[in-house]
PDB file of C-alpha atoms in Angstrom:
ATOM      1  CA  UNK N 149     162.483  68.210 147.674  1.00 89.00           C
ATOM      2  CA  UNK N 150     160.099  71.415 147.594  1.00 96.00           C
ATOM      3  CA  UNK N 151     160.755  73.415 144.767  1.00 98.00           C
ATOM      4  CA  UNK N 152     158.863  75.002 142.398  1.00 98.00           C
ATOM      5  CA  UNK N 153     157.644  73.440 140.409  1.00 98.00           C
ATOM      6  CA  UNK N 154     155.693  70.937 142.881  1.00 98.00           C
ATOM      7  CA  UNK N 155     154.018  73.990 144.694  1.00 98.00           C
ATOM      8  CA  UNK N 156     153.027  75.288 141.558  1.00 98.00           C
ATOM      9  CA  UNK N 157     151.860  71.750 140.809  1.00 98.00           C
ATOM     10  CA  UNK N 158     150.350  70.935 144.366  1.00 98.00           C
ATOM     11  CA  UNK N 159     148.062  74.697 143.733  1.00 98.00           C
ATOM     12  CA  UNK N 160     146.929  73.182 140.480  1.00 98.00           C
ATOM     13  CA  UNK N 161     146.158  69.635 142.211  1.00 98.00           C
ATOM     14  CA  UNK N 162     144.342  70.918 145.102  1.00 98.00           C
ATOM     15  CA  UNK N 163     142.606  74.306 143.534  1.00 98.00           C
ATOM     16  CA  UNK N 164     138.985  73.517 145.025  1.00 98.00           C
ATOM     17  CA  UNK N 165     140.077  73.114 148.675  1.00 98.00           C
ATOM     18  CA  UNK N 166     142.644  75.890 148.746  1.00 98.00           C
ATOM     19  CA  UNK N 167     139.692  78.524 147.040  1.00 98.00           C
ATOM     20  CA  UNK N 168     137.185  77.722 149.799  1.00 98.00           C
ATOM     21  CA  UNK N 169     140.197  77.839 152.705  1.00 98.00           C
ATOM     22  CA  UNK N 170     140.717  80.915 151.811  1.00 98.00           C
ATOM     23  CA  UNK N 171     137.298  81.738 151.524  1.00 98.00           C
ATOM     24  CA  UNK N 172     137.208  80.750 155.778  1.00 98.00           C
ATOM     25  CA  UNK N 173     140.295  82.172 156.480  1.00 97.00           C
ATOM     26  CA  UNK N 174     138.674  85.956 155.084  1.00 96.00           C
ATOM     27  CA  UNK N 175     135.822  85.207 157.262  1.00 96.00           C
ATOM     28  CA  UNK N 176     137.759  84.275 159.649  1.00 96.00           C
ATOM     29  CA  UNK N 177     140.089  87.003 160.265  1.00 95.00           C
ATOM     30  CA  UNK N 178     137.060  89.576 159.510  1.00 95.00           C
ATOM     31  CA  UNK N 179     135.410  87.642 162.119  1.00 94.00           C
ATOM     32  CA  UNK N 180     138.665  88.421 164.711  1.00 92.00           C
ATOM     33  CA  UNK N 181     138.971  92.009 165.086  1.00 90.00           C
ATOM     34  CA  UNK N 182     142.116  91.302 167.864  1.00 86.00           C
ATOM     35  CA  UNK N 183     143.636  88.755 165.927  1.00 87.00           C
ATOM     36  CA  UNK N 184     146.995  89.934 164.192  1.00 87.00           C
ATOM     37  CA  UNK N 185     147.288  87.520 161.249  1.00 92.00           C
ATOM     38  CA  UNK N 186     151.288  86.677 161.083  1.00 90.00           C
ATOM     39  CA  UNK N 187     151.619  85.161 158.076  1.00 96.00           C
ATOM     40  CA  UNK N 188     151.199  86.542 154.292  1.00 97.00           C
ATOM     41  CA  UNK N 189     148.418  85.055 151.656  1.00 98.00           C
ATOM     42  CA  UNK N 190     151.496  82.595 148.973  1.00 98.00           C
ATOM     43  CA  UNK N 191     153.127  81.409 152.428  1.00 97.00           C
ATOM     44  CA  UNK N 192     149.931  80.433 154.142  1.00 98.00           C
ATOM     45  CA  UNK N 193     148.791  78.612 151.434  1.00 98.00           C
ATOM     46  CA  UNK N 194     151.666  76.745 150.308  1.00 98.00           C
ATOM     47  CA  UNK N 195     151.911  75.356 154.201  1.00 98.00           C
ATOM     48  CA  UNK N 196     148.199  74.482 153.747  1.00 98.00           C
ATOM     49  CA  UNK N 197     149.600  72.829 150.289  1.00 98.00           C
ATOM     50  CA  UNK N 198     152.335  71.243 151.987  1.00 98.00           C
ATOM     51  CA  UNK N 199     150.115  69.522 154.607  1.00 98.00           C
ATOM     52  CA  UNK N 200     147.615  68.777 151.910  1.00 98.00           C
ATOM     53  CA  UNK N 201     150.444  66.720 150.030  1.00 98.00           C
ATOM     54  CA  UNK N 202     152.392  65.443 153.086  1.00 98.00           C
ATOM     55  CA  UNK N 203     149.006  64.051 155.012  1.00 98.00           C
ATOM     56  CA  UNK N 204     150.588  64.195 158.430  1.00 98.00           C
ATOM     57  CA  UNK N 205     150.038  61.907 161.548  1.00 98.00           C
ATOM     58  CA  UNK N 206     151.330  64.649 163.611  1.00 98.00           C
ATOM     59  CA  UNK N 207     152.476  68.493 163.012  1.00 98.00           C
ATOM     60  CA  UNK N 208     154.326  70.249 165.159  1.00 98.00           C
ATOM     61  CA  UNK N 209     153.858  74.373 165.386  1.00 98.00           C
ATOM     62  CA  UNK N 210     156.316  76.279 167.419  1.00 98.00           C
ATOM     63  CA  UNK N 211     154.806  79.752 167.713  1.00 96.00           C
ATOM     64  CA  UNK N 212     150.873  80.703 167.740  1.00 96.00           C
ATOM     65  CA  UNK N 213     150.185  83.953 168.765  1.00 92.00           C
ATOM     66  CA  UNK N 214     146.978  84.666 168.036  1.00 93.00           C
ATOM     67  CA  UNK N 215     146.249  81.500 165.970  1.00 95.00           C
ATOM     68  CA  UNK N 216     146.686  82.163 162.533  1.00 97.00           C
ATOM     69  CA  UNK N 217     148.965  80.053 160.918  1.00 98.00           C
ATOM     70  CA  UNK N 218     147.162  77.178 163.894  1.00 98.00           C
ATOM     71  CA  UNK N 219     143.883  78.069 161.789  1.00 98.00           C
ATOM     72  CA  UNK N 220     145.329  77.613 158.260  1.00 98.00           C
ATOM     73  CA  UNK N 221     147.068  74.072 160.091  1.00 98.00           C
ATOM     74  CA  UNK N 222     144.143  72.506 161.109  1.00 98.00           C
ATOM     75  CA  UNK N 223     142.302  73.548 158.254  1.00 98.00           C
ATOM     76  CA  UNK N 224     144.095  70.986 155.892  1.00 98.00           C
ATOM     77  CA  UNK N 225     144.267  68.422 158.457  1.00 98.00           C
ATOM     78  CA  UNK N 226     141.094  68.439 158.210  1.00 98.00           C
ATOM     79  CA  UNK N 227     140.643  68.216 154.388  1.00 98.00           C
ATOM     80  CA  UNK N 228     142.873  65.257 154.921  1.00 98.00           C
ATOM     81  CA  UNK N 229     140.568  63.556 156.780  1.00 97.00           C
ATOM     82  CA  UNK N 230     142.990  62.804 159.840  1.00 97.00           C
ATOM     83  CA  UNK N 231     146.185  64.376 161.269  1.00 98.00           C
ATOM     84  CA  UNK N 232     146.362  65.946 165.120  1.00 98.00           C
ATOM     85  CA  UNK N 233     148.089  69.847 165.621  1.00 98.00           C
ATOM     86  CA  UNK N 234     150.893  70.341 168.572  1.00 98.00           C
ATOM     87  CA  UNK N 235     151.082  72.997 169.538  1.00 98.00           C
ATOM     88  CA  UNK N 236     153.463  75.304 171.685  1.00 98.00           C
ATOM     89  CA  UNK N 237     153.563  78.863 172.837  1.00 97.00           C
ATOM     90  CA  UNK N 238     154.663  80.767 175.948  1.00 96.00           C
ATOM     91  CA  UNK N 239     150.999  83.055 175.355  1.00 94.00           C
ATOM     92  CA  UNK N 240     147.635  81.505 175.306  1.00 94.00           C
ATOM     93  CA  UNK N 241     145.813  83.897 173.106  1.00 92.00           C
ATOM     94  CA  UNK N 242     144.923  81.217 171.106  1.00 94.00           C
ATOM     95  CA  UNK N 243     143.094  79.518 172.761  1.00 94.00           C
ATOM     96  CA  UNK N 244     140.432  82.164 172.584  1.00 93.00           C
ATOM     97  CA  UNK N 245     140.246  82.556 169.013  1.00 94.00           C
ATOM     98  CA  UNK N 246     140.909  78.872 167.065  1.00 95.00           C
ATOM     99  CA  UNK N 247     137.498  78.441 166.130  1.00 94.00           C
ATOM    100  CA  UNK N 248     136.357  74.821 168.239  1.00 95.00           C
ATOM    101  CA  UNK N 249     134.817  73.085 165.332  1.00 95.00           C
ATOM    102  CA  UNK N 250     138.204  73.596 164.047  1.00 96.00           C
ATOM    103  CA  UNK N 251     139.910  72.230 167.154  1.00 95.00           C
ATOM    104  CA  UNK N 252     137.872  69.345 167.469  1.00 90.00           C
ATOM    105  CA  UNK N 253     139.399  66.644 168.585  1.00 94.00           C
ATOM    106  CA  UNK N 254     142.585  67.509 166.251  1.00 97.00           C
ATOM    107  CA  UNK N 255     144.591  69.729 168.182  1.00 98.00           C
ATOM    108  CA  UNK N 256     146.592  69.841 171.663  1.00 98.00           C
ATOM    109  CA  UNK N 257     147.991  73.144 173.027  1.00 97.00           C
ATOM    110  CA  UNK N 258     150.942  73.031 174.837  1.00 97.00           C
ATOM    111  CA  UNK N 259     151.516  76.172 176.828  1.00 97.00           C
ATOM    112  CA  UNK N 260     154.734  77.400 178.469  1.00 96.00           C
ATOM    113  CA  UNK N 261     158.342  77.668 177.240  1.00 96.00           C
ATOM    114  CA  UNK N 262     158.577  74.791 174.615  1.00 96.00           C
ATOM    115  CA  UNK N 263     162.745  74.372 175.713  1.00 96.00           C
ATOM    116  CA  UNK N 264     160.703  73.257 179.263  1.00 96.00           C
ATOM    117  CA  UNK N 265     158.503  71.231 177.002  1.00 95.00           C
ATOM    118  CA  UNK N 266     160.038  69.316 175.212  1.00 95.00           C
ATOM    119  CA  UNK N 267     159.155  65.705 176.851  1.00 95.00           C
ATOM    120  CA  UNK N 268     155.631  66.755 174.846  1.00 96.00           C
ATOM    121  CA  UNK N 269     157.765  67.331 171.455  1.00 96.00           C
ATOM    122  CA  UNK N 270     155.592  64.266 169.212  1.00 96.00           C
ATOM    123  CA  UNK N 271     158.401  62.504 168.048  1.00 94.00           C
ATOM    124  CA  UNK N 272     156.605  60.955 165.087  1.00 95.00           C
ATOM    125  CA  UNK N 273     155.878  64.454 163.483  1.00 97.00           C
ATOM    126  CA  UNK N 274     155.217  64.415 159.909  1.00 98.00           C
ATOM    127  CA  UNK N 275     155.237  68.645 159.712  1.00 98.00           C
ATOM    128  CA  UNK N 276     157.131  71.206 161.687  1.00 98.00           C
ATOM    129  CA  UNK N 277     156.511  74.996 161.611  1.00 98.00           C
ATOM    130  CA  UNK N 278     158.689  77.413 163.091  1.00 98.00           C
ATOM    131  CA  UNK N 279     157.357  80.482 164.281  1.00 97.00           C
ATOM    132  CA  UNK N 280     158.764  81.609 167.000  1.00 95.00           C
ATOM    133  CA  UNK N 281     161.206  84.062 169.412  1.00 92.00           C
ATOM    134  CA  UNK N 282     162.868  85.261 166.246  1.00 92.00           C
ATOM    135  CA  UNK N 283     166.641  85.238 167.641  1.00 95.00           C
ATOM    136  CA  UNK N 284     170.367  84.024 166.983  1.00 97.00           C
ATOM    137  CA  UNK N 285     169.820  82.001 170.244  1.00 97.00           C
ATOM    138  CA  UNK N 286     166.935  80.247 170.322  1.00 97.00           C
ATOM    139  CA  UNK N 287     168.112  79.386 166.154  1.00 97.00           C
ATOM    140  CA  UNK N 288     170.890  77.429 167.890  1.00 98.00           C
ATOM    141  CA  UNK N 289     168.438  75.819 170.288  1.00 97.00           C
ATOM    142  CA  UNK N 290     166.453  74.771 168.337  1.00 97.00           C
ATOM    143  CA  UNK N 291     168.808  73.327 165.702  1.00 97.00           C
ATOM    144  CA  UNK N 292     170.240  71.614 168.081  1.00 97.00           C
ATOM    145  CA  UNK N 293     167.656  70.171 170.522  1.00 97.00           C
ATOM    146  CA  UNK N 294     164.596  70.515 168.750  1.00 97.00           C
ATOM    147  CA  UNK N 295     165.528  69.748 164.949  1.00 97.00           C
ATOM    148  CA  UNK N 296     167.379  65.660 166.404  1.00 96.00           C
ATOM    149  CA  UNK N 297     163.505  64.710 167.162  1.00 95.00           C
ATOM    150  CA  UNK N 298     161.856  64.865 164.458  1.00 94.00           C
ATOM    151  CA  UNK N 299     162.570  62.324 161.862  1.00 97.00           C
ATOM    152  CA  UNK N 300     164.227  62.840 158.416  1.00 97.00           C
ATOM    153  CA  UNK N 301     162.796  63.040 155.282  1.00 97.00           C
ATOM    154  CA  UNK N 302     159.428  65.965 156.325  1.00 98.00           C
ATOM    155  CA  UNK N 303     158.916  69.067 155.248  1.00 98.00           C
ATOM    156  CA  UNK N 304     160.180  72.213 157.624  1.00 98.00           C
ATOM    157  CA  UNK N 305     159.066  76.006 157.287  1.00 98.00           C
ATOM    158  CA  UNK N 306     160.622  78.693 159.388  1.00 98.00           C
ATOM    159  CA  UNK N 307     158.930  82.149 159.121  1.00 97.00           C
ATOM    160  CA  UNK N 308     160.710  85.232 158.471  1.00 96.00           C
ATOM    161  CA  UNK N 309     163.806  84.531 157.465  1.00 97.00           C
ATOM    162  CA  UNK N 310     163.795  86.420 153.819  1.00 97.00           C
ATOM    163  CA  UNK N 311     162.202  89.939 154.903  1.00 94.00           C
ATOM    164  CA  UNK N 312     165.204  91.181 152.121  1.00 94.00           C
ATOM    165  CA  UNK N 313     167.312  90.284 149.650  1.00 94.00           C
ATOM    166  CA  UNK N 314     169.618  89.421 152.204  1.00 94.00           C
ATOM    167  CA  UNK N 315     169.310  87.504 155.390  1.00 94.00           C
ATOM    168  CA  UNK N 316     171.232  89.809 157.888  1.00 91.00           C
ATOM    169  CA  UNK N 317     173.952  88.472 160.113  1.00 92.00           C
ATOM    170  CA  UNK N 318     173.406  87.519 163.908  1.00 90.00           C
ATOM    171  CA  UNK N 319     169.746  86.966 162.908  1.00 94.00           C
ATOM    172  CA  UNK N 320     167.408  83.151 163.548  1.00 97.00           C
ATOM    173  CA  UNK N 321     168.402  83.727 159.314  1.00 97.00           C
ATOM    174  CA  UNK N 322     171.425  83.715 159.681  1.00 97.00           C
ATOM    175  CA  UNK N 323     172.133  81.218 162.084  1.00 98.00           C
ATOM    176  CA  UNK N 324     169.287  78.232 160.187  1.00 98.00           C
ATOM    177  CA  UNK N 325     171.106  79.220 156.250  1.00 98.00           C
ATOM    178  CA  UNK N 326     174.853  78.468 157.397  1.00 97.00           C
ATOM    179  CA  UNK N 327     172.913  74.827 159.315  1.00 98.00           C
ATOM    180  CA  UNK N 328     171.358  74.444 156.639  1.00 98.00           C
ATOM    181  CA  UNK N 329     175.196  74.820 154.793  1.00 97.00           C
ATOM    182  CA  UNK N 330     176.567  72.961 157.214  1.00 97.00           C
ATOM    183  CA  UNK N 331     174.460  69.988 156.187  1.00 97.00           C
ATOM    184  CA  UNK N 332     173.494  70.530 152.312  1.00 97.00           C
ATOM    185  CA  UNK N 333     169.983  71.391 152.685  1.00 98.00           C
ATOM    186  CA  UNK N 334     168.814  72.728 150.096  1.00 97.00           C
ATOM    187  CA  UNK N 335     166.174  75.495 149.966  1.00 97.00           C
ATOM    188  CA  UNK N 336     162.722  77.594 148.951  1.00 98.00           C
ATOM    189  CA  UNK N 337     161.053  80.298 149.702  1.00 98.00           C
ATOM    190  CA  UNK N 338     158.224  82.580 147.965  1.00 98.00           C
ATOM    191  CA  UNK N 339     159.970  85.870 149.462  1.00 98.00           C
ATOM    192  CA  UNK N 340     159.011  88.752 147.220  1.00 97.00           C
ATOM    193  CA  UNK N 341     162.674  89.963 147.825  1.00 97.00           C
ATOM    194  CA  UNK N 342     164.879  87.229 148.014  1.00 97.00           C
ATOM    195  CA  UNK N 343     163.478  85.068 145.373  1.00 98.00           C
ATOM    196  CA  UNK N 344     161.277  87.694 142.997  1.00 98.00           C
ATOM    197  CA  UNK N 345     161.204  85.056 140.097  1.00 98.00           C
ATOM    198  CA  UNK N 346     159.457  82.410 142.050  1.00 98.00           C
ATOM    199  CA  UNK N 347     156.840  84.882 143.955  1.00 98.00           C
ATOM    200  CA  UNK N 348     155.988  85.848 140.185  1.00 98.00           C
ATOM    201  CA  UNK N 349     155.503  82.569 138.995  1.00 98.00           C
ATOM    202  CA  UNK N 350     153.281  81.241 142.002  1.00 98.00           C
ATOM    203  CA  UNK N 351     151.691  84.840 141.241  1.00 98.00           C
ATOM    204  CA  UNK N 352     150.575  83.698 137.601  1.00 98.00           C
ATOM    205  CA  UNK N 353     149.113  80.385 139.365  1.00 98.00           C
ATOM    206  CA  UNK N 354     147.416  82.168 141.275  1.00 98.00           C
ATOM    207  CA  UNK N 355     145.669  84.352 139.243  1.00 97.00           C
ATOM    208  CA  UNK N 356     145.023  81.451 136.466  1.00 97.00           C
ATOM    209  CA  UNK N 357     143.377  79.658 139.570  1.00 97.00           C
ATOM    210  CA  UNK N 358     141.578  82.605 140.246  1.00 97.00           C
ATOM    211  CA  UNK N 359     142.913  82.751 144.126  1.00 95.00           C
ATOM    212  CA  UNK N 360     142.969  86.873 145.814  1.00 91.00           C
ATOM    213  CA  UNK N 361     144.157  85.310 149.221  1.00 93.00           C
ATOM    214  CA  UNK N 362     142.943  85.732 152.242  1.00 96.00           C
ATOM    215  CA  UNK N 363     144.826  87.976 153.913  1.00 94.00           C
ATOM    216  CA  UNK N 364     146.372  90.485 150.497  1.00 94.00           C
ATOM    217  CA  UNK N 365     149.695  90.797 152.075  1.00 94.00           C
ATOM    218  CA  UNK N 366     152.369  89.674 149.792  1.00 95.00           C
ATOM    219  CA  UNK N 367     156.160  89.490 151.268  1.00 96.00           C
ATOM    220  CA  UNK N 368     156.141  86.340 152.424  1.00 97.00           C
ATOM    221  CA  UNK N 369     159.680  85.791 154.325  1.00 98.00           C
ATOM    222  CA  UNK N 370     159.069  82.128 155.034  1.00 98.00           C
ATOM    223  CA  UNK N 371     161.897  79.553 154.038  1.00 98.00           C
ATOM    224  CA  UNK N 372     160.768  75.644 153.769  1.00 98.00           C
ATOM    225  CA  UNK N 373     163.058  72.524 153.595  1.00 98.00           C
ATOM    226  CA  UNK N 374     163.199  69.118 154.099  1.00 98.00           C
ATOM    227  CA  UNK N 375     164.601  67.900 157.310  1.00 98.00           C
ATOM    228  CA  UNK N 376     168.348  65.979 156.750  1.00 97.00           C
ATOM    229  CA  UNK N 377     169.242  62.783 158.551  1.00 93.00           C
ATOM    230  CA  UNK N 378     170.475  64.409 162.200  1.00 88.00           C
ATOM    231  CA  UNK N 379     169.913  60.706 164.187  1.00 68.00           C
TER     232      UNK N 379
END
């Protein structure tokens, strides 16, 4: 289960590596002025930490934009010493921003609409990262068509769910949360507005470890959960 206790423990376990990666990501952002980072600091760091803990052989990333999340994931796989990232997007900005030394032989980028590229989805993914079209219709599609293709028990993250104290109806987040209730799935978020206690506790741990963040933003709307058995 992904919960606050586990997240705080991972911060301490990987503190030195995370501090180095935060600095690397800060330099990467400063050296790439055309890039618009999509993940806030805590959600990027927690993604890195869960990847370090899970040590997946394959990761699927749905939505790359300019490569901020892609580079965080690739650094986790680099630091694990194993793992391959399969990224899907309809635009290929990421090909021009991700550092070649990070991509190396650990990254495959699939250009096109994932709805037409299901054959390229790794069936043995050990982590699923979703940050693509934030619409209710697309959420219904990936819940029905993509989720059953990946194994049960793996960490899943869906971005841009918890921007406020409540999730608006008829949104991607509302569709995903309803699906989770129907499947008895418990989620975790470090959203400043939705989960202020978790956000504050993580902020205390980060301060204790001297982490200042690679971007300086604090909304953290990401939702995490463990994939239930669907097949």
